[in-house]
Tab-separated table of C-alpha atoms in Angstrom:
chain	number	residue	atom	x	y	z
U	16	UNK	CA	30.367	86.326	-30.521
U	17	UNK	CA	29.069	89.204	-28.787
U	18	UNK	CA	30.103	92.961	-29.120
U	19	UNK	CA	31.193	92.553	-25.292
U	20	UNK	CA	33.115	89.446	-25.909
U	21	UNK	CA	35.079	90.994	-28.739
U	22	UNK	CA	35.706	93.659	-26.750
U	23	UNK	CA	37.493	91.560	-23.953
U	24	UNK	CA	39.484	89.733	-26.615
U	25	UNK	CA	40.306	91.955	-28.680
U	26	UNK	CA	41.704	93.669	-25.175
U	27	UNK	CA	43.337	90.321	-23.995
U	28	UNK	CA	44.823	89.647	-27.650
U	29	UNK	CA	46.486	93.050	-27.493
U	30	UNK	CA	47.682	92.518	-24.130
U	31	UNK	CA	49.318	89.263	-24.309
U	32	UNK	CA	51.224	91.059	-27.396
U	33	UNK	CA	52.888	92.428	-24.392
U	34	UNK	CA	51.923	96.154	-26.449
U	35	UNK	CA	50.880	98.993	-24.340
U	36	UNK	CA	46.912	99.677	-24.741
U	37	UNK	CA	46.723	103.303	-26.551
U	38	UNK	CA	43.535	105.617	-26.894
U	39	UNK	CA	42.431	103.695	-30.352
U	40	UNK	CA	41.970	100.219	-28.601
U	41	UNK	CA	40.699	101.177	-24.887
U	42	UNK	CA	39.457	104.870	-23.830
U	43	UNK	CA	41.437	104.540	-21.415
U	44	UNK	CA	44.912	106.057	-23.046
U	45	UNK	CA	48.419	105.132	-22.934
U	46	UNK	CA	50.104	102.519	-20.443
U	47	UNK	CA	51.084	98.764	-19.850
U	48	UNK	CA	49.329	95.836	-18.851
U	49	UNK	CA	50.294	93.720	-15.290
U	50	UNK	CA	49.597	90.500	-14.630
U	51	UNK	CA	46.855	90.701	-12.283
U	52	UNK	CA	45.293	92.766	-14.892
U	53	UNK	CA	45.281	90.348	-17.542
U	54	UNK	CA	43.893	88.096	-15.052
U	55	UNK	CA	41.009	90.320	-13.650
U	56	UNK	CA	40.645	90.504	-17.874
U	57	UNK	CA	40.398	87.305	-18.213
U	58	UNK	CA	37.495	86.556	-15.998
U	59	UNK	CA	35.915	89.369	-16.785
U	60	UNK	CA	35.775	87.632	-19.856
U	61	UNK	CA	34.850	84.267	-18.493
U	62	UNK	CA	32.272	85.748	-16.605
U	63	UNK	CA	30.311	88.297	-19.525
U	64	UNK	CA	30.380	84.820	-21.548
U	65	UNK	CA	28.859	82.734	-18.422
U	66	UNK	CA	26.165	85.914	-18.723
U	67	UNK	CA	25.231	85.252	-22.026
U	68	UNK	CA	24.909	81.650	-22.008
U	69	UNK	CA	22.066	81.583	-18.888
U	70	UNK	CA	20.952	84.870	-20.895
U	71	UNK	CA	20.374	82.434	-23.940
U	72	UNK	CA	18.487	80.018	-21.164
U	73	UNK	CA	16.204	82.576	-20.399
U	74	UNK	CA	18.076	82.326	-16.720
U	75	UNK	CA	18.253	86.304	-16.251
U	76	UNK	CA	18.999	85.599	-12.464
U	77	UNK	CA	21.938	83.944	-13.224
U	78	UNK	CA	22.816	86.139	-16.225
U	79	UNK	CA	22.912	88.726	-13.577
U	80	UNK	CA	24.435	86.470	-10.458
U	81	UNK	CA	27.694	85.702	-12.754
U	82	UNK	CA	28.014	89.376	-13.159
U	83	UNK	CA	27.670	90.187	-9.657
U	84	UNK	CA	29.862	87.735	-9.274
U	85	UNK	CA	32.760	89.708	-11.351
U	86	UNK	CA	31.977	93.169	-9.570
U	87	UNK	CA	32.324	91.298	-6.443
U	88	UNK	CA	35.256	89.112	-7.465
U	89	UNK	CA	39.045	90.711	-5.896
U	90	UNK	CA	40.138	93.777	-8.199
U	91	UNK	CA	44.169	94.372	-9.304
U	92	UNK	CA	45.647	96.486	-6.619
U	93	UNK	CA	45.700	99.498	-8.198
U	94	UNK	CA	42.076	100.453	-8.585
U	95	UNK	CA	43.197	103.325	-11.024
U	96	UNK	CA	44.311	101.048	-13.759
U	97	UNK	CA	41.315	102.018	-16.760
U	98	UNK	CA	41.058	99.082	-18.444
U	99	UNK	CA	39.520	97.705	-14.924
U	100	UNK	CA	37.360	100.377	-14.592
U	101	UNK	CA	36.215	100.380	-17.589
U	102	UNK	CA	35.363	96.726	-17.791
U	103	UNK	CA	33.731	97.635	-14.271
U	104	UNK	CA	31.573	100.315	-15.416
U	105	UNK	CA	30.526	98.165	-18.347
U	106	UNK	CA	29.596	95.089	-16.333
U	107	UNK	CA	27.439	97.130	-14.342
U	108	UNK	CA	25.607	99.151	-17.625
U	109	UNK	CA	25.071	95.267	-18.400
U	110	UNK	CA	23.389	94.326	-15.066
U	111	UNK	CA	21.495	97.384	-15.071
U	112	UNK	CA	20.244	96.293	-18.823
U	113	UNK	CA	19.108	92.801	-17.555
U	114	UNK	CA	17.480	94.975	-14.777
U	115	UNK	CA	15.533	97.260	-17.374
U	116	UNK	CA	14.260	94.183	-19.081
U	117	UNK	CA	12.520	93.093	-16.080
U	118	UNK	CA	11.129	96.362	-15.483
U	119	UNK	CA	13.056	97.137	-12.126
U	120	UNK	CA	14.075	100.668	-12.823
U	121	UNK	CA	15.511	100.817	-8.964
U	122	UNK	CA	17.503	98.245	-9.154
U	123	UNK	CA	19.030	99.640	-12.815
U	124	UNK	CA	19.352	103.105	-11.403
U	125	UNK	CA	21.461	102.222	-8.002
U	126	UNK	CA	23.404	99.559	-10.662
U	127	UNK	CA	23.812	102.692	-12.668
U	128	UNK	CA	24.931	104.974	-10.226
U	129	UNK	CA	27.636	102.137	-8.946
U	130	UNK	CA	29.130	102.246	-12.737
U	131	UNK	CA	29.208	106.068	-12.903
U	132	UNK	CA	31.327	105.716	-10.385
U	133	UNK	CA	34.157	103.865	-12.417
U	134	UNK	CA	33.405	106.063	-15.533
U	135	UNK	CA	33.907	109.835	-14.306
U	136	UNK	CA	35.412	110.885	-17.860
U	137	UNK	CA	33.793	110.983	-20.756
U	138	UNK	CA	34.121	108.085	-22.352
U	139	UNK	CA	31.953	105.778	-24.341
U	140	UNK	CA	31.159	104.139	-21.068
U	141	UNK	CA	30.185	107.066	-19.118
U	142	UNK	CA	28.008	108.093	-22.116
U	143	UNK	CA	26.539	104.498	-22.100
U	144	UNK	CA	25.320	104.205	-18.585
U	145	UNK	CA	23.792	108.091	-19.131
U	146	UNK	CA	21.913	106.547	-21.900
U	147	UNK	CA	20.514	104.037	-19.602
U	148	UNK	CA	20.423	105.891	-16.741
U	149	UNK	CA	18.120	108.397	-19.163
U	150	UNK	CA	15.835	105.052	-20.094
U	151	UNK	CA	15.445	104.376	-16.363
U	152	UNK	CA	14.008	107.589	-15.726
U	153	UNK	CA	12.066	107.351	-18.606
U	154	UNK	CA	10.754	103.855	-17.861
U	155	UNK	CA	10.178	105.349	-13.868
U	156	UNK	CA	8.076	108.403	-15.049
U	157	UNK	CA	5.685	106.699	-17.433
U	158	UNK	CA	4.844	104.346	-14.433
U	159	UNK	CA	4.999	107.367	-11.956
U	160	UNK	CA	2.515	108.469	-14.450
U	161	UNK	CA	0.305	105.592	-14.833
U	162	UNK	CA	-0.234	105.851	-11.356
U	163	UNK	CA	-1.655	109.020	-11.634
U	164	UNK	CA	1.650	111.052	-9.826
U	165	UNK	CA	2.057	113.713	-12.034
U	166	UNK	CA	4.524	116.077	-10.972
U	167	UNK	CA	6.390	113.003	-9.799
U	168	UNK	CA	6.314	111.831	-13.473
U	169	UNK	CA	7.557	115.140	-14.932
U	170	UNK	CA	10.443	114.952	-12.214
U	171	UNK	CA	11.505	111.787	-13.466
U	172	UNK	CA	10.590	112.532	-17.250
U	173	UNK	CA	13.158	116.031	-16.805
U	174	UNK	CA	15.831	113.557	-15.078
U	175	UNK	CA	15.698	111.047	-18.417
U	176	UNK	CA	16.032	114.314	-20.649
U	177	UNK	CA	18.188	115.277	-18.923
U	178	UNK	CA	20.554	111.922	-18.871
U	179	UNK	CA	19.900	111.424	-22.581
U	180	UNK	CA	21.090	114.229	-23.834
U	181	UNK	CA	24.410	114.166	-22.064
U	182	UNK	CA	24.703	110.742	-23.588
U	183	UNK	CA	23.827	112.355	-27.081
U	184	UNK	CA	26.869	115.159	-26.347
U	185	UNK	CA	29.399	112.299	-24.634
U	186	UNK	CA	28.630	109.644	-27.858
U	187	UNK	CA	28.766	112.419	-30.577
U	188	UNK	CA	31.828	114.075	-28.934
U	189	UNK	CA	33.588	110.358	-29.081
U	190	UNK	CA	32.430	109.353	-32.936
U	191	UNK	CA	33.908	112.579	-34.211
U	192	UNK	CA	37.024	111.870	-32.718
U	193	UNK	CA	37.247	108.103	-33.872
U	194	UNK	CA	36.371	109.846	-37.090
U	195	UNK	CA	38.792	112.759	-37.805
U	196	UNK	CA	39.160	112.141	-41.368
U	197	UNK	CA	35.852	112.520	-42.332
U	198	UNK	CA	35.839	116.267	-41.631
U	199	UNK	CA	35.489	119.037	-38.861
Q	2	UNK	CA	34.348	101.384	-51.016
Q	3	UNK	CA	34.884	104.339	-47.947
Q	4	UNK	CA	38.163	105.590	-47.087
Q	5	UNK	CA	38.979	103.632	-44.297
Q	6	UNK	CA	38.322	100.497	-45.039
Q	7	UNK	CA	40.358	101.271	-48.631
Q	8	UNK	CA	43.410	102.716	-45.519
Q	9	UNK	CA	42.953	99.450	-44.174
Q	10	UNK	CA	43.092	97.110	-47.125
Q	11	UNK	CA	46.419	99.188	-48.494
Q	12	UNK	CA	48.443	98.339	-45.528
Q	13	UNK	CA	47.139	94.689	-45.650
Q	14	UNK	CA	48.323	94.834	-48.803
Q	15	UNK	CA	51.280	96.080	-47.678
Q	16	UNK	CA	51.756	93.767	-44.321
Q	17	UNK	CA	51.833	91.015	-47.036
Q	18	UNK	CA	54.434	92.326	-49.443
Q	19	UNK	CA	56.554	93.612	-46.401
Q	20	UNK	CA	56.030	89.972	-44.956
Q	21	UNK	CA	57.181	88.632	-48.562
Q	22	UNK	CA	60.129	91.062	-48.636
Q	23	UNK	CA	60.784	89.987	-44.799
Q	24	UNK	CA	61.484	86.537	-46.074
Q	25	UNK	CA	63.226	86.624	-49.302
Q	26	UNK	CA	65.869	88.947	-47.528
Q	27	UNK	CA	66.553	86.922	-44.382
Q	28	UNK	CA	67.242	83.903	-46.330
Q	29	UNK	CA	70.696	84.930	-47.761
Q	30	UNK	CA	71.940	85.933	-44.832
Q	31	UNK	CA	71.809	82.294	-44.182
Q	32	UNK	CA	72.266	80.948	-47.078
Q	33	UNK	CA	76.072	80.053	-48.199
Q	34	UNK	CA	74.861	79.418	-52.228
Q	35	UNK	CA	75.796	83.517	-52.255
Q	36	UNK	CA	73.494	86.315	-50.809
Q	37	UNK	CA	73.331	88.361	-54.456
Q	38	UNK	CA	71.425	85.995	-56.245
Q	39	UNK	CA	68.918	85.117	-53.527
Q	40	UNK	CA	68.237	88.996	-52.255
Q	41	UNK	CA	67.039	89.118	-56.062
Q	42	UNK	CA	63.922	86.748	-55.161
Q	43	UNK	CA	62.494	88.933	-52.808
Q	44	UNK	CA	60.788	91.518	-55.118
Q	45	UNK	CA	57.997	90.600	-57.359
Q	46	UNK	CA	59.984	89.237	-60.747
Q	47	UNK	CA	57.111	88.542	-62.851
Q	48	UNK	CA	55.525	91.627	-62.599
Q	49	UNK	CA	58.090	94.173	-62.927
Q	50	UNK	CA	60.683	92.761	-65.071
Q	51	UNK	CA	62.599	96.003	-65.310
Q	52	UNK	CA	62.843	96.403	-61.960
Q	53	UNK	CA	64.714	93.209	-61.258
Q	54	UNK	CA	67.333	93.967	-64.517
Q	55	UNK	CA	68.378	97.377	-62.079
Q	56	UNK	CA	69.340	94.689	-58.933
Q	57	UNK	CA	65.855	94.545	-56.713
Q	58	UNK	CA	68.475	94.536	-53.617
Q	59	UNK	CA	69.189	97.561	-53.923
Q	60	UNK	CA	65.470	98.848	-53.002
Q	61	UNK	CA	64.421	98.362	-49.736
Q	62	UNK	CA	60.975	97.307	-48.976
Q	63	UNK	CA	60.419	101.136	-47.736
Q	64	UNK	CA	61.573	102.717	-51.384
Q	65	UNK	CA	65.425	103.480	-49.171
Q	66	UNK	CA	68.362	103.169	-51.765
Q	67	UNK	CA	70.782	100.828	-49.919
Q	68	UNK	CA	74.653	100.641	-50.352
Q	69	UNK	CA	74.444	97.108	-52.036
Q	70	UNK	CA	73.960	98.546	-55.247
Q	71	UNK	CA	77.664	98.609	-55.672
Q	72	UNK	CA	78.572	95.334	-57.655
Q	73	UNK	CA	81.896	94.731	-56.248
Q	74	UNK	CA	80.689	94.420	-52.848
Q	75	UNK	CA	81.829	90.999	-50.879
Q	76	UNK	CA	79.629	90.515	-47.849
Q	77	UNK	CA	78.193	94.188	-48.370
Q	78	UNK	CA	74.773	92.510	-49.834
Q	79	UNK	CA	74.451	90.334	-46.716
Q	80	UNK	CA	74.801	93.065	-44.741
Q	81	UNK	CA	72.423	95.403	-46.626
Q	82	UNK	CA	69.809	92.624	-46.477
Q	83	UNK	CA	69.792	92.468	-42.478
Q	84	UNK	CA	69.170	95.939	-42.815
Q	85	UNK	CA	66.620	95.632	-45.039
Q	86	UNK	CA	65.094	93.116	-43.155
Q	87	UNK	CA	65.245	95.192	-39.794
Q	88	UNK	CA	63.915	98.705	-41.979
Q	89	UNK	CA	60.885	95.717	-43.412
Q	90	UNK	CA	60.127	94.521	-39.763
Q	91	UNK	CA	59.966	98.055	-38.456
Q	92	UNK	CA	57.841	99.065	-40.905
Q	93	UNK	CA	55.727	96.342	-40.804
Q	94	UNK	CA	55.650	97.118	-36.456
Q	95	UNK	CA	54.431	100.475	-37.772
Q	96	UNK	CA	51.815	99.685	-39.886
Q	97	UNK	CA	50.314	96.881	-37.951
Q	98	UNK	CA	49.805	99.201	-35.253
Q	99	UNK	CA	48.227	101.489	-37.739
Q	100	UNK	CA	45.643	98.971	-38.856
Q	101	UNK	CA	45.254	97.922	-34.935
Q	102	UNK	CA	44.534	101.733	-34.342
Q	103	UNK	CA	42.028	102.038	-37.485
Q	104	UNK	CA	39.999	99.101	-36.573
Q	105	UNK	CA	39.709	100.192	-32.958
Q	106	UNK	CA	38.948	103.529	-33.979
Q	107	UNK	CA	35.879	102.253	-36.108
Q	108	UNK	CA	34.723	100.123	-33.131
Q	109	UNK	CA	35.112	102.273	-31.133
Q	110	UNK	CA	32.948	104.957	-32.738
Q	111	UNK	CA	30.684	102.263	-33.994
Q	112	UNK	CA	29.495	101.526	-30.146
Q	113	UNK	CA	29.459	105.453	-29.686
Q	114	UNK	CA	27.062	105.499	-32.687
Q	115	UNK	CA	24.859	103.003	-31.346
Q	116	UNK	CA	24.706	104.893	-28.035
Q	117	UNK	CA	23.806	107.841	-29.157
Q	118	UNK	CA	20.897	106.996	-31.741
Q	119	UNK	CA	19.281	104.632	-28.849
Q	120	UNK	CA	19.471	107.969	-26.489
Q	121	UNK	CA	18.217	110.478	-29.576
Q	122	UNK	CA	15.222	107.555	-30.000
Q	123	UNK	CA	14.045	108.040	-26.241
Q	124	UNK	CA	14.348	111.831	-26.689
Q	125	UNK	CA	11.715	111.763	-29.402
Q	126	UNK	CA	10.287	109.097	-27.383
Q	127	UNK	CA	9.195	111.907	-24.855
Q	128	UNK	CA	9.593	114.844	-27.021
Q	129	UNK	CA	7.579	113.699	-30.088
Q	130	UNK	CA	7.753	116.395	-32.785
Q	131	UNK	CA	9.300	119.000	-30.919
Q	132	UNK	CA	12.583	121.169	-31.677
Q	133	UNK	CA	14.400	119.060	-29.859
Q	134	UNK	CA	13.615	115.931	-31.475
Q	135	UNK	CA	14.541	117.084	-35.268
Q	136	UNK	CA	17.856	118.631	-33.903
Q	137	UNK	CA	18.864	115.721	-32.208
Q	138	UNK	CA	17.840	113.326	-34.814
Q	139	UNK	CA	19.678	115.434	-37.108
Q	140	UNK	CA	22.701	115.063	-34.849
Q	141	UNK	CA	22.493	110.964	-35.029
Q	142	UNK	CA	22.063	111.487	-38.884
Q	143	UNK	CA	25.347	113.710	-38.939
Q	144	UNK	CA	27.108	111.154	-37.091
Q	145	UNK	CA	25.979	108.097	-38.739
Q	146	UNK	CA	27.343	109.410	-42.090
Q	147	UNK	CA	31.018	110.366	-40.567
Q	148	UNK	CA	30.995	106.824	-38.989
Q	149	UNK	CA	30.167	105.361	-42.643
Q	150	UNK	CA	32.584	107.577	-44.784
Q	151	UNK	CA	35.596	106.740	-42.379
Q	152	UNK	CA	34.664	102.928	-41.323
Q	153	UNK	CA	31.701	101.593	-43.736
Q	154	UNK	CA	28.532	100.151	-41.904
Q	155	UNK	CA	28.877	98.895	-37.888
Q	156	UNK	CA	27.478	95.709	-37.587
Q	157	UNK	CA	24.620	95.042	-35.496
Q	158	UNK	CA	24.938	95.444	-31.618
């Protein structure tokens, strides 16, 4: 099973326990889960797995379709509810992967931009799309500068710096409080 | 083995004895051959053989002295094991969020691990043998070895 699909488990197992999701199991802190919720969850679920079967096919269109598919799908009502965000955000950092493998650094970035949107704190997602975002740029300026556009290229190459090293700060920030026993 | 998984592997160990305790104690209460002799089963006889001579009844599965101790006590030792039973389920709704919260932890700063060493790579990527690179590589090194004293190796991504 995939890292993704233990994530939505292990966040649908601890929701049916009816227990409220705290900071250790979602970074998304302290609060119940509805109905619709579990539900949006659920085919969140449904869907990631869908992705990584026509991912195993070698279908990337469809790996990417069924994904679409969930950011399109209707949300709980409450668009503030983190869990839902957060499984947004993470779908798109996903599409936006699929996207990088096909070398379509647009398409990654506006996919990128889209899940930034759903992760303004710092969290391990936020931190995740700035990673990609930061390969993005780096893919962009290596072709900028294969094409001979120089200062184009070093725009693009300062953007990736730039994205990857708030990723660094975001990531290192979150393992050293998932860590507090293993010193200051 | 690291700290946290020996953390996690104690209150296994003590989910199942709590879990044992749970159900040696309930079964008096229901039980009309008499409640004293049947609390007794719930602690480990075999292995502490002095402990069950003192009445094991009268220890709670959180260490708590309870009131059954007294020998001329009529339903007293029913009573005492509900209440041991109740003390043994909270503590075991305690603990098992504990482990949930360890284990989450780890993942969680396993991913955040990952992460960040795939964004230090493409740093050095672009910044081959500069400053930069050996400070931020020593920042993924830093943080690998916190994730692996508190949760032992992440698996693969």
């Amino acid at each position: 099973m995939s890292a993704r699909l233990r994530f939505f488990a292990f966040a649908l197992t601890l929701a049916a326990c009816s227990r409220p999701f705290d900071s250790a199991r979602s970074d998304a802190g302290e609060h119940a889960i509805d109905g619709p919720t579990m539900a949006f969850l659920s085919m969140a679920r449904a869907r990631h797995h869908e992705a990584n079967v026509r991912d195993a096919q070698g279908d990337i269109p469809g790996a990417i379709g069924a994904l679409e598919a969930l950011i399109a799908a209707p949300r709980p009502a409450d668009p503030t509810v983190p869990e839902v965000r957060e499984v947004l955000a993470d779908t798109c950092a996903r599409i936006a992967e699929f996207e990088l493998g096909r070398n379509r650094d647009t398409a990654a970035l506006a996919r990128l931009d889209e899940g930034l949107a759903f992760a303004d704190a710092p969290t391990f997602f936020r931190g995740h799309l700035l990673e990609l975002q930061g390969i993005a740029f780096e893919m962009r300026a290596n072709a900028l500068a294969d094409a001979g556009q120089r200062e184009n290229a070093s725009a693009a190459r300062e953007q990736a710096l730039d994205r990857l090293r708030q990723a660094v700060s975001i990531q290192e920030r979150i393992v050293r409080e998932r860590t507090p026993e293993a010193g200051p | 083995m690291n700290q946290r998984a020996r953390s996690i592997c104690v209150h296994i160990a003590f989910l199942s004895l709590v879990s044992i305790a749970c159900g040696g104690a309930m079964a008096p209460a229901a039980s009309p051959a008499g409640a004293p002799a049947a609390v007794t089963e719930s602690s480990a006889a075999p292995a502490a053989p002095a402990m069950q001579a003192e009445d094991s009844a009268s220890v709670s599965p959180s260490g708590a002295a309870s009131k059954s101790a007294t020998p001329q006590a009529g339903a007293a030792p029913v009573d005492s094991a509900r209440a041991d039973a109740q003390r043994a389920l909270a503590d075991f709704g305690g603990t098992e969020t504990a482990v949930f919260a360890s284990l989450g932890d780890c993942v969680a700063a396993c991913r955040a691990l990952s992460s960040l060493e795939t964004a230090a790579t493409h740093i050095c990527q672009m910044e081959q043998g500069s400053d930069e690179c050996a400070r931020v590589l020593q920042r993924a090194s830093a943080a690998r070895s916190r994730v692996e004293v508190a949760c032992g190796r992440c698996p693969a991504r």
